[in-house]
Amino acid sequence: MKLKLSAIVVLLVAGGVAVFLSLGGSLPFGGTTAATDYLTATATTGDVTDEVAATGTIAATEAYALGFGATPQQITDTTPNVGSGTWTVTGVSVSVGQAVKAGDVLATASTADVNRQLVMARSSLEGARLQEKLARATLDDASGTEATRQAKIGYYSAVNGRRQAEQDVADLEAQLDLATLVAPIDGTVTAVNIAAGLEAAGTAITIASATYEVTADVVESDVSAMSVGQEATIAVDAIGGTIQGTVSAIAPAAGDASSGVVSFPVTVTLTGAPSALRAGMTADITIVTASATDVLTIPAEALRGTAGSYRVQVLGADGEPVTRDVTVGLVTNTTAEIQSGLTEGETVITGTASSRLATSGSGTGATTIRGTGGGIAIPGGGFERP
């Protein structure tokens, strides 16, 4: 029975080989060796740039809220409610989107009430000064301990009264100035909440600077390579094109961690922002952290080893790789600067494309049949009788 089974197996294998050969396959019974096809690149002169990318939101570098009766307040996260008292608006000379210069008059309010109060305050001040003089004279004429003590109390009270009256006059005089809203910076009007002839209380006008910045979170592994003054490129899809800028601030402390990733707020100030740019637009920033120009470069994937002990494989004239030590400079994720060990035009190996089998005259290992459909391996070159 065993002999019959072996015969059947032999017939099946022989039939398979016959079919394979009829399809154009080959049956090499010699030894086999693997020949490797390499991916290569040429060492060339170029530039190497290391960059950090992040996404943030466009914001004005400065923004102010203005209201009658109060000094302008800078806007940070939210717009403050600015203004003191209720005023009757007499004129508004700007509209939303209008460009203004520092010192331009934006709006005015009636000062009639303030002027009336100021007349009364100045009169009160004159009375307070007279009271102080009388109290001083009383103190000078006082005799005896008790009389002197009472005179001193009266005099100090009169002095305080005069000082308060002076402060009241100063406050009202300042109110007169604050009845006119003046642009504190060059910029663009972003909101107008008042109209001539109507009463106004609180924030009347907001203005943002004509210069912009982007603040983005940069992960801790990248922020260590950054410094104030580094160049940046800003892309805003909403308006197209790119804008140049520089790193103006790096937060000394990390922001809120997101999904366990620690990051630091980094601010980039834009230069030459186009008129179409608006606060609130999304911006992608690319910050150059290091660069080397006109140097010998190869793809970073060609490097082997670790920092301080790098090597590459150079493809020899016979097609075989030769290992060579190299000294590197700036290395990025994609490109490496080669300072020594290679010359321009040499071919380096970056990886392996595929492997193919090459046959030799004879061999004692597995016999492989290669054809359009793959291969059949016959261990030992034959069959073992059970």
mmCIF file of C-alpha atoms in Angstrom:
data_model
loop_
_atom_site.group_PDB
_atom_site.id
_atom_site.type_symbol
_atom_site.label_atom_id
_atom_site.label_comp_id
_atom_site.label_asym_id
_atom_site.label_seq_id
_atom_site.Cartn_x
_atom_site.Cartn_y
_atom_site.Cartn_z
ATOM 1 C CA MET A 1 0.000 0.000 0.000
ATOM 2 C CA LYS A 2 2.856 2.401 0.862
ATOM 3 C CA LEU A 3 4.496 1.770 -2.500
ATOM 4 C CA LYS A 4 1.279 2.533 -4.339
ATOM 5 C CA LEU A 5 0.842 5.821 -2.346
ATOM 6 C CA SER A 6 4.400 6.913 -3.141
ATOM 7 C CA ALA A 7 3.846 6.207 -6.814
ATOM 8 C CA ILE A 8 0.712 8.326 -6.805
ATOM 9 C CA VAL A 9 2.592 11.237 -5.184
ATOM 10 C CA VAL A 10 5.377 10.986 -7.767
ATOM 11 C CA LEU A 11 2.869 11.012 -10.600
ATOM 12 C CA LEU A 12 1.081 14.074 -9.177
ATOM 13 C CA VAL A 13 4.297 16.042 -8.748
ATOM 14 C CA ALA A 14 5.561 15.039 -12.170
ATOM 15 C CA GLY A 15 2.287 16.132 -13.695
ATOM 16 C CA GLY A 16 2.522 19.495 -11.979
ATOM 17 C CA VAL A 17 6.060 20.007 -13.226
ATOM 18 C CA ALA A 18 5.002 19.120 -16.770
ATOM 19 C CA VAL A 19 2.197 21.671 -16.692
ATOM 20 C CA PHE A 20 4.563 24.292 -15.245
ATOM 21 C CA LEU A 21 7.118 23.732 -17.963
ATOM 22 C CA SER A 22 4.448 23.921 -20.636
ATOM 23 C CA LEU A 23 3.593 27.423 -19.363
ATOM 24 C CA GLY A 24 7.149 28.603 -19.932
ATOM 25 C CA GLY A 25 8.663 27.980 -16.516
ATOM 26 C CA SER A 26 12.227 26.903 -15.920
ATOM 27 C CA LEU A 27 13.559 24.156 -13.741
ATOM 28 C CA PRO A 28 17.015 25.044 -12.429
ATOM 29 C CA PHE A 29 18.454 22.378 -10.221
ATOM 30 C CA GLY A 30 21.603 24.258 -9.394
ATOM 31 C CA GLY A 31 22.255 26.405 -6.256
ATOM 32 C CA THR A 32 20.477 29.772 -5.776
ATOM 33 C CA THR A 33 21.680 33.141 -4.495
ATOM 34 C CA ALA A 34 19.678 36.326 -3.731
ATOM 35 C CA ALA A 35 20.483 39.430 -5.779
ATOM 36 C CA THR A 36 19.202 42.691 -4.217
ATOM 37 C CA ASP A 37 17.785 45.686 -6.066
ATOM 38 C CA TYR A 38 18.701 48.885 -4.153
ATOM 39 C CA LEU A 39 16.967 52.218 -3.840
ATOM 40 C CA THR A 40 19.575 54.930 -4.302
ATOM 41 C CA ALA A 41 20.062 58.692 -4.211
ATOM 42 C CA THR A 42 22.829 61.034 -5.320
ATOM 43 C CA ALA A 43 24.748 63.322 -2.972
ATOM 44 C CA THR A 44 24.042 66.870 -4.145
ATOM 45 C CA THR A 45 24.665 70.448 -3.030
ATOM 46 C CA GLY A 46 21.620 72.147 -1.552
ATOM 47 C CA ASP A 47 19.990 73.620 1.544
ATOM 48 C CA VAL A 48 18.825 71.900 4.726
ATOM 49 C CA THR A 49 16.063 73.495 6.786
ATOM 50 C CA ASP A 50 14.565 72.252 10.042
ATOM 51 C CA GLU A 51 11.030 73.485 10.687
ATOM 52 C CA VAL A 52 8.268 73.353 13.275
ATOM 53 C CA ALA A 53 4.642 73.472 12.134
ATOM 54 C CA ALA A 54 1.606 74.515 14.182
ATOM 55 C CA THR A 55 -1.875 75.958 13.737
ATOM 56 C CA GLY A 56 -3.303 79.027 15.455
ATOM 57 C CA THR A 57 -5.728 81.918 15.107
ATOM 58 C CA ILE A 58 -5.042 85.395 13.746
ATOM 59 C CA ALA A 59 -5.409 88.179 16.315
ATOM 60 C CA ALA A 60 -4.590 91.871 16.419
ATOM 61 C CA THR A 61 -1.422 92.602 18.369
ATOM 62 C CA GLU A 62 -3.353 95.301 20.249
ATOM 63 C CA ALA A 63 -7.052 96.040 20.686
ATOM 64 C CA TYR A 64 -8.806 98.690 22.795
ATOM 65 C CA ALA A 65 -12.295 99.405 24.086
ATOM 66 C CA LEU A 66 -13.309 103.069 24.403
ATOM 67 C CA GLY A 67 -16.158 104.648 26.335
ATOM 68 C CA PHE A 68 -17.118 108.176 27.379
ATOM 69 C CA GLY A 69 -15.875 109.240 30.777
ATOM 70 C CA ALA A 70 -13.152 106.555 30.974
ATOM 71 C CA THR A 71 -9.662 105.951 29.648
ATOM 72 C CA PRO A 72 -9.248 103.320 26.879
ATOM 73 C CA GLN A 73 -8.783 99.763 28.143
ATOM 74 C CA GLN A 74 -6.823 97.105 26.313
ATOM 75 C CA ILE A 75 -8.823 94.068 25.221
ATOM 76 C CA THR A 76 -7.368 90.693 26.178
ATOM 77 C CA ASP A 77 -9.633 87.653 26.149
ATOM 78 C CA THR A 78 -12.975 89.476 26.322
ATOM 79 C CA THR A 79 -14.087 93.044 25.632
ATOM 80 C CA PRO A 80 -14.375 94.992 28.898
ATOM 81 C CA ASN A 81 -17.299 97.278 29.664
ATOM 82 C CA VAL A 82 -15.701 100.716 29.456
ATOM 83 C CA GLY A 83 -17.390 104.012 30.300
ATOM 84 C CA SER A 84 -18.465 106.127 33.246
ATOM 85 C CA GLY A 85 -21.927 107.612 33.493
ATOM 86 C CA THR A 86 -24.443 108.323 30.767
ATOM 87 C CA TRP A 87 -23.589 110.685 27.935
ATOM 88 C CA THR A 88 -25.461 112.244 25.041
ATOM 89 C CA VAL A 89 -23.578 111.563 21.823
ATOM 90 C CA THR A 90 -23.069 114.661 19.673
ATOM 91 C CA GLY A 91 -21.073 113.130 16.830
ATOM 92 C CA VAL A 92 -19.606 109.884 15.456
ATOM 93 C CA SER A 93 -16.925 110.288 12.804
ATOM 94 C CA VAL A 94 -16.004 106.624 12.095
ATOM 95 C CA SER A 95 -17.616 103.390 10.956
ATOM 96 C CA VAL A 96 -16.735 99.726 11.284
ATOM 97 C CA GLY A 97 -13.778 98.747 9.110
ATOM 98 C CA GLN A 98 -12.428 102.274 8.840
ATOM 99 C CA ALA A 99 -8.685 102.746 9.228
ATOM 100 C CA VAL A 100 -7.620 105.374 11.764
ATOM 101 C CA LYS A 101 -4.419 106.909 13.075
ATOM 102 C CA ALA A 102 -3.459 107.439 16.690
ATOM 103 C CA GLY A 103 -4.950 110.759 17.836
ATOM 104 C CA ASP A 104 -7.865 110.766 15.390
ATOM 105 C CA VAL A 105 -11.177 111.895 16.936
ATOM 106 C CA LEU A 106 -13.668 109.036 16.767
ATOM 107 C CA ALA A 107 -16.719 110.461 18.561
ATOM 108 C CA THR A 108 -17.835 113.297 20.867
ATOM 109 C CA ALA A 109 -20.442 113.695 23.592
ATOM 110 C CA SER A 110 -22.162 116.677 25.175
ATOM 111 C CA THR A 111 -20.245 118.282 28.050
ATOM 112 C CA ALA A 112 -23.071 120.505 29.275
ATOM 113 C CA ASP A 113 -23.699 118.496 32.435
ATOM 114 C CA VAL A 114 -20.003 118.196 33.185
ATOM 115 C CA ASN A 115 -19.508 121.933 32.734
ATOM 116 C CA ARG A 116 -22.318 122.675 35.186
ATOM 117 C CA GLN A 117 -20.811 120.301 37.710
ATOM 118 C CA LEU A 118 -17.408 121.845 37.144
ATOM 119 C CA VAL A 119 -18.683 125.366 37.877
ATOM 120 C CA MET A 120 -20.144 124.120 41.153
ATOM 121 C CA ALA A 121 -16.978 122.193 42.012
ATOM 122 C CA ARG A 122 -14.754 125.203 41.445
ATOM 123 C CA SER A 123 -17.019 127.289 43.648
ATOM 124 C CA SER A 124 -16.823 124.633 46.342
ATOM 125 C CA LEU A 125 -13.053 124.680 46.044
ATOM 126 C CA GLU A 126 -12.936 128.416 46.656
ATOM 127 C CA GLY A 127 -15.089 127.907 49.762
ATOM 128 C CA ALA A 128 -12.845 125.092 50.970
ATOM 129 C CA ARG A 129 -9.754 127.254 50.598
ATOM 130 C CA LEU A 130 -11.416 130.027 52.598
ATOM 131 C CA GLN A 131 -12.354 127.561 55.325
ATOM 132 C CA GLU A 132 -8.763 126.395 55.483
ATOM 133 C CA LYS A 133 -7.493 129.967 55.941
ATOM 134 C CA LEU A 134 -9.991 130.634 58.731
ATOM 135 C CA ALA A 135 -9.085 127.381 60.450
ATOM 136 C CA ARG A 136 -5.417 128.281 60.232
ATOM 137 C CA ALA A 137 -6.063 131.661 61.804
ATOM 138 C CA THR A 138 -8.091 130.062 64.596
ATOM 139 C CA LEU A 139 -5.279 127.658 65.313
ATOM 140 C CA ASP A 140 -2.743 130.483 65.417
ATOM 141 C CA ASP A 141 -4.868 132.451 67.892
ATOM 142 C CA ALA A 142 -5.736 129.503 70.106
ATOM 143 C CA SER A 143 -4.449 129.505 73.704
ATOM 144 C CA GLY A 144 -4.698 126.763 76.219
ATOM 145 C CA THR A 145 -4.468 123.043 75.704
ATOM 146 C CA GLU A 146 -8.089 122.297 74.947
ATOM 147 C CA ALA A 147 -8.579 125.279 72.652
ATOM 148 C CA THR A 148 -5.446 124.393 70.706
ATOM 149 C CA ARG A 149 -6.570 120.755 70.378
ATOM 150 C CA GLN A 150 -9.944 121.781 69.002
ATOM 151 C CA ALA A 151 -8.335 124.292 66.628
ATOM 152 C CA LYS A 152 -6.016 121.629 65.264
ATOM 153 C CA ILE A 153 -8.956 119.297 64.602
ATOM 154 C CA GLY A 154 -10.768 122.063 62.771
ATOM 155 C CA TYR A 155 -7.713 122.959 60.750
ATOM 156 C CA TYR A 156 -6.931 119.377 59.653
ATOM 157 C CA SER A 157 -10.570 118.905 58.688
ATOM 158 C CA ALA A 158 -10.421 122.067 56.584
ATOM 159 C CA VAL A 159 -7.236 120.860 54.871
ATOM 160 C CA ASN A 160 -8.899 117.553 53.991
ATOM 161 C CA GLY A 161 -11.925 119.424 52.683
ATOM 162 C CA ARG A 162 -9.763 121.574 50.451
ATOM 163 C CA ARG A 163 -7.894 118.543 49.092
ATOM 164 C CA GLN A 164 -11.129 116.753 48.291
ATOM 165 C CA ALA A 165 -12.475 119.836 46.508
ATOM 166 C CA GLU A 166 -9.311 120.020 44.401
ATOM 167 C CA GLN A 167 -9.692 116.358 43.474
ATOM 168 C CA ASP A 168 -13.325 116.896 42.482
ATOM 169 C CA VAL A 169 -12.301 119.725 40.150
ATOM 170 C CA ALA A 170 -9.503 117.644 38.644
ATOM 171 C CA ASP A 171 -11.858 114.699 38.035
ATOM 172 C CA LEU A 172 -14.424 116.871 36.292
ATOM 173 C CA GLU A 173 -11.771 118.544 34.153
ATOM 174 C CA ALA A 174 -10.603 115.059 33.119
ATOM 175 C CA GLN A 175 -14.225 114.199 32.327
ATOM 176 C CA LEU A 176 -14.264 117.048 29.825
ATOM 177 C CA ASP A 177 -11.328 115.477 28.012
ATOM 178 C CA LEU A 178 -12.980 112.039 28.164
ATOM 179 C CA ALA A 179 -16.053 113.365 26.389
ATOM 180 C CA THR A 180 -14.010 113.046 23.212
ATOM 181 C CA LEU A 181 -13.005 109.549 22.100
ATOM 182 C CA VAL A 182 -9.566 109.544 20.496
ATOM 183 C CA ALA A 183 -7.834 106.596 18.795
ATOM 184 C CA PRO A 184 -5.021 105.372 21.079
ATOM 185 C CA ILE A 185 -3.243 103.495 18.250
ATOM 186 C CA ASP A 186 -3.080 103.154 14.490
ATOM 187 C CA GLY A 187 -5.624 100.539 13.533
ATOM 188 C CA THR A 188 -9.064 99.620 12.295
ATOM 189 C CA VAL A 189 -12.432 100.289 13.914
ATOM 190 C CA THR A 190 -13.976 96.923 14.792
ATOM 191 C CA ALA A 191 -17.221 98.010 16.503
ATOM 192 C CA VAL A 192 -19.355 101.162 16.854
ATOM 193 C CA ASN A 193 -22.075 100.896 19.510
ATOM 194 C CA ILE A 194 -23.259 104.525 19.521
ATOM 195 C CA ALA A 195 -25.116 106.987 17.298
ATOM 196 C CA ALA A 196 -25.395 110.771 17.308
ATOM 197 C CA GLY A 197 -28.303 112.104 19.353
ATOM 198 C CA LEU A 198 -28.636 109.014 21.521
ATOM 199 C CA GLU A 199 -27.408 108.389 25.035
ATOM 200 C CA ALA A 200 -24.374 106.176 25.528
ATOM 201 C CA ALA A 201 -23.169 104.181 28.502
ATOM 202 C CA GLY A 202 -20.457 101.533 28.550
ATOM 203 C CA THR A 203 -18.240 100.552 25.631
ATOM 204 C CA ALA A 204 -18.842 102.863 22.674
ATOM 205 C CA ILE A 205 -16.159 101.923 20.128
ATOM 206 C CA THR A 206 -13.538 99.195 19.790
ATOM 207 C CA ILE A 207 -10.405 99.466 17.697
ATOM 208 C CA ALA A 208 -7.755 96.901 16.737
ATOM 209 C CA SER A 209 -4.204 97.509 15.607
ATOM 210 C CA ALA A 210 -3.224 97.208 11.972
ATOM 211 C CA THR A 211 -0.605 94.625 12.932
ATOM 212 C CA TYR A 212 -1.428 90.986 13.584
ATOM 213 C CA GLU A 213 -0.058 87.967 15.394
ATOM 214 C CA VAL A 214 -0.722 84.244 15.635
ATOM 215 C CA THR A 215 -0.519 82.266 18.851
ATOM 216 C CA ALA A 216 -0.212 78.489 18.482
ATOM 217 C CA ASP A 217 0.551 75.596 20.805
ATOM 218 C CA VAL A 218 3.896 73.901 20.095
ATOM 219 C CA VAL A 219 4.681 70.507 21.634
ATOM 220 C CA GLU A 220 7.466 70.359 24.182
ATOM 221 C CA SER A 221 9.744 68.277 21.933
ATOM 222 C CA ASP A 222 9.806 71.122 19.374
ATOM 223 C CA VAL A 223 9.730 74.219 21.569
ATOM 224 C CA SER A 224 13.235 73.560 22.947
ATOM 225 C CA ALA A 225 14.661 74.349 19.489
ATOM 226 C CA MET A 226 12.817 77.658 19.234
ATOM 227 C CA SER A 227 13.852 81.190 20.190
ATOM 228 C CA VAL A 228 12.508 84.715 19.835
ATOM 229 C CA GLY A 229 13.442 86.249 16.476
ATOM 230 C CA GLN A 230 13.242 83.085 14.374
ATOM 231 C CA GLU A 231 11.641 83.475 10.961
ATOM 232 C CA ALA A 232 8.199 82.058 10.233
ATOM 233 C CA THR A 233 5.880 81.637 7.271
ATOM 234 C CA ILE A 234 2.137 81.963 7.814
ATOM 235 C CA ALA A 235 -0.432 80.453 5.449
ATOM 236 C CA VAL A 236 -4.057 81.624 5.687
ATOM 237 C CA ASP A 237 -6.344 79.566 3.474
ATOM 238 C CA ALA A 238 -9.157 82.124 3.752
ATOM 239 C CA ILE A 239 -7.192 84.706 1.756
ATOM 240 C CA GLY A 240 -4.620 82.512 -0.004
ATOM 241 C CA GLY A 241 -0.874 83.061 -0.220
ATOM 242 C CA THR A 242 1.618 83.296 2.609
ATOM 243 C CA ILE A 243 2.745 86.014 5.017
ATOM 244 C CA GLN A 244 6.126 86.378 6.688
ATOM 245 C CA GLY A 245 6.624 86.828 10.407
ATOM 246 C CA THR A 246 8.952 86.334 13.350
ATOM 247 C CA VAL A 247 8.637 84.598 16.706
ATOM 248 C CA SER A 248 7.898 87.375 19.219
ATOM 249 C CA ALA A 249 7.127 85.410 22.393
ATOM 250 C CA ILE A 250 7.463 81.899 23.841
ATOM 251 C CA ALA A 251 5.467 81.170 26.993
ATOM 252 C CA PRO A 252 7.699 80.304 29.966
ATOM 253 C CA ALA A 253 5.121 77.813 31.249
ATOM 254 C CA ALA A 254 3.183 75.062 29.504
ATOM 255 C CA GLY A 255 -0.439 75.562 28.559
ATOM 256 C CA ASP A 256 -3.252 73.122 29.272
ATOM 257 C CA ALA A 257 -2.272 69.587 28.298
ATOM 258 C CA SER A 258 -4.397 67.990 25.574
ATOM 259 C CA SER A 259 -4.659 64.181 25.492
ATOM 260 C CA GLY A 260 -1.554 64.009 27.655
ATOM 261 C CA VAL A 261 0.519 66.121 25.227
ATOM 262 C CA VAL A 262 2.344 69.044 26.855
ATOM 263 C CA SER A 263 2.613 72.168 24.716
ATOM 264 C CA PHE A 264 3.708 75.794 25.021
ATOM 265 C CA PRO A 265 1.974 78.857 23.509
ATOM 266 C CA VAL A 266 4.220 80.500 20.910
ATOM 267 C CA THR A 267 3.397 83.899 19.380
ATOM 268 C CA VAL A 268 4.428 84.918 15.867
ATOM 269 C CA THR A 269 4.100 88.572 14.819
ATOM 270 C CA LEU A 270 3.208 89.094 11.148
ATOM 271 C CA THR A 271 4.925 91.613 8.900
ATOM 272 C CA GLY A 272 3.215 93.300 5.974
ATOM 273 C CA ALA A 273 -0.225 91.778 6.607
ATOM 274 C CA PRO A 274 -2.592 92.167 3.605
ATOM 275 C CA SER A 275 -5.735 94.274 3.950
ATOM 276 C CA ALA A 276 -7.942 91.202 3.511
ATOM 277 C CA LEU A 277 -6.596 89.637 6.709
ATOM 278 C CA ARG A 278 -9.025 89.549 9.627
ATOM 279 C CA ALA A 279 -8.739 88.649 13.280
ATOM 280 C CA GLY A 280 -10.150 85.190 13.944
ATOM 281 C CA MET A 281 -8.917 83.576 10.721
ATOM 282 C CA THR A 282 -7.166 80.202 10.999
ATOM 283 C CA ALA A 283 -3.459 80.236 10.177
ATOM 284 C CA ASP A 284 -0.873 77.506 9.636
ATOM 285 C CA ILE A 285 2.578 78.622 10.727
ATOM 286 C CA THR A 286 5.940 77.130 9.814
ATOM 287 C CA ILE A 287 8.885 78.241 11.939
ATOM 288 C CA VAL A 288 12.472 77.762 10.764
ATOM 289 C CA THR A 289 14.474 76.525 13.765
ATOM 290 C CA ALA A 290 17.770 75.753 11.977
ATOM 291 C CA SER A 291 19.187 75.927 8.462
ATOM 292 C CA ALA A 292 22.330 75.210 6.437
ATOM 293 C CA THR A 293 22.746 76.594 2.930
ATOM 294 C CA ASP A 294 24.869 75.464 -0.011
ATOM 295 C CA VAL A 295 25.993 72.223 1.671
ATOM 296 C CA LEU A 296 26.355 68.601 0.555
ATOM 297 C CA THR A 297 23.104 66.748 1.226
ATOM 298 C CA ILE A 298 21.653 63.247 1.069
ATOM 299 C CA PRO A 299 18.279 61.828 2.115
ATOM 300 C CA ALA A 300 18.171 61.247 5.886
ATOM 301 C CA GLU A 301 17.029 57.649 5.298
ATOM 302 C CA ALA A 302 20.467 56.862 3.882
ATOM 303 C CA LEU A 303 22.094 57.371 7.295
ATOM 304 C CA ARG A 304 22.933 54.409 9.523
ATOM 305 C CA GLY A 305 24.107 54.436 13.117
ATOM 306 C CA THR A 306 23.507 57.028 15.826
ATOM 307 C CA ALA A 307 24.488 60.621 16.537
ATOM 308 C CA GLY A 308 28.279 60.951 16.577
ATOM 309 C CA SER A 309 28.783 57.663 14.727
ATOM 310 C CA TYR A 310 27.028 57.815 11.382
ATOM 311 C CA ARG A 311 27.789 55.814 8.257
ATOM 312 C CA VAL A 312 26.301 55.320 4.792
ATOM 313 C CA GLN A 313 26.448 52.641 2.153
ATOM 314 C CA VAL A 314 27.838 53.781 -1.177
ATOM 315 C CA LEU A 315 27.005 51.788 -4.304
ATOM 316 C CA GLY A 316 30.267 50.605 -5.827
ATOM 317 C CA ALA A 317 31.130 50.228 -9.515
ATOM 318 C CA ASP A 318 30.367 46.492 -9.270
ATOM 319 C CA GLY A 319 26.904 47.226 -7.919
ATOM 320 C CA GLU A 320 27.808 46.101 -4.404
ATOM 321 C CA PRO A 321 27.383 48.339 -1.328
ATOM 322 C CA VAL A 322 30.450 49.708 0.470
ATOM 323 C CA THR A 323 30.067 51.048 4.020
ATOM 324 C CA ARG A 324 31.652 54.430 4.707
ATOM 325 C CA ASP A 325 31.846 56.626 7.826
ATOM 326 C CA VAL A 326 30.517 60.162 7.452
ATOM 327 C CA THR A 327 30.395 63.335 9.534
ATOM 328 C CA VAL A 328 27.022 65.042 9.552
ATOM 329 C CA GLY A 329 25.830 68.563 10.343
ATOM 330 C CA LEU A 330 22.152 69.474 10.403
ATOM 331 C CA VAL A 331 19.844 66.467 10.138
ATOM 332 C CA THR A 332 16.087 66.765 9.654
ATOM 333 C CA ASN A 333 13.381 64.167 9.133
ATOM 334 C CA THR A 334 14.051 64.189 5.399
ATOM 335 C CA THR A 335 17.533 65.541 4.680
ATOM 336 C CA ALA A 336 21.027 65.283 6.163
ATOM 337 C CA GLU A 337 23.977 67.644 5.760
ATOM 338 C CA ILE A 338 27.215 65.751 5.040
ATOM 339 C CA GLN A 339 30.337 67.547 6.242
ATOM 340 C CA SER A 340 32.861 64.837 5.332
ATOM 341 C CA GLY A 341 33.027 61.271 4.026
ATOM 342 C CA LEU A 342 31.220 61.815 0.708
ATOM 343 C CA THR A 343 31.695 63.864 -2.415
ATOM 344 C CA GLU A 344 29.073 65.370 -4.668
ATOM 345 C CA GLY A 345 27.748 62.944 -7.264
ATOM 346 C CA GLU A 346 28.355 59.742 -5.287
ATOM 347 C CA THR A 347 25.460 57.287 -5.078
ATOM 348 C CA VAL A 348 24.207 56.244 -1.628
ATOM 349 C CA ILE A 349 21.793 53.446 -0.767
ATOM 350 C CA THR A 350 18.547 54.532 0.865
ATOM 351 C CA GLY A 351 16.792 51.169 1.021
ATOM 352 C CA THR A 352 15.949 47.916 -0.727
ATOM 353 C CA ALA A 353 13.457 47.810 -3.583
ATOM 354 C CA SER A 354 13.137 43.986 -3.975
ATOM 355 C CA SER A 355 15.080 40.739 -4.075
ATOM 356 C CA ARG A 356 15.410 38.313 -7.001
ATOM 357 C CA LEU A 357 16.895 34.806 -7.172
ATOM 358 C CA ALA A 358 20.019 34.195 -9.270
ATOM 359 C CA THR A 359 21.055 30.567 -10.019
ATOM 360 C CA SER A 360 24.493 28.959 -10.110
ATOM 361 C CA GLY A 361 25.719 25.642 -11.558
ATOM 362 C CA SER A 362 24.930 23.185 -8.781
ATOM 363 C CA GLY A 363 23.771 23.017 -5.236
ATOM 364 C CA THR A 364 22.698 20.736 -2.473
ATOM 365 C CA GLY A 365 19.922 22.859 -0.979
ATOM 366 C CA ALA A 366 16.276 23.243 -1.945
ATOM 367 C CA THR A 367 15.513 23.191 -5.640
ATOM 368 C CA THR A 368 13.255 26.105 -6.677
ATOM 369 C CA ILE A 369 11.177 26.177 -9.827
ATOM 370 C CA ARG A 370 10.457 29.788 -10.922
ATOM 371 C CA GLY A 371 7.909 30.698 -13.542
ATOM 372 C CA THR A 372 5.061 33.111 -14.139
ATOM 373 C CA GLY A 373 3.056 31.555 -11.362
ATOM 374 C CA GLY A 374 5.719 31.490 -8.602
ATOM 375 C CA GLY A 375 7.889 28.554 -7.506
ATOM 376 C CA ILE A 376 7.695 25.028 -6.096
ATOM 377 C CA ALA A 377 10.415 24.001 -3.641
ATOM 378 C CA ILE A 378 11.431 20.362 -3.559
ATOM 379 C CA PRO A 379 13.509 19.798 -0.392
ATOM 380 C CA GLY A 380 16.649 17.760 -1.084
ATOM 381 C CA GLY A 381 15.944 17.638 -4.812
ATOM 382 C CA GLY A 382 13.809 14.429 -4.672
ATOM 383 C CA PHE A 383 11.424 12.280 -2.675
ATOM 384 C CA GLU A 384 11.883 10.164 0.399
ATOM 385 C CA ARG A 385 10.479 6.625 0.193
ATOM 386 C CA PRO A 386 8.357 5.973 3.263
#
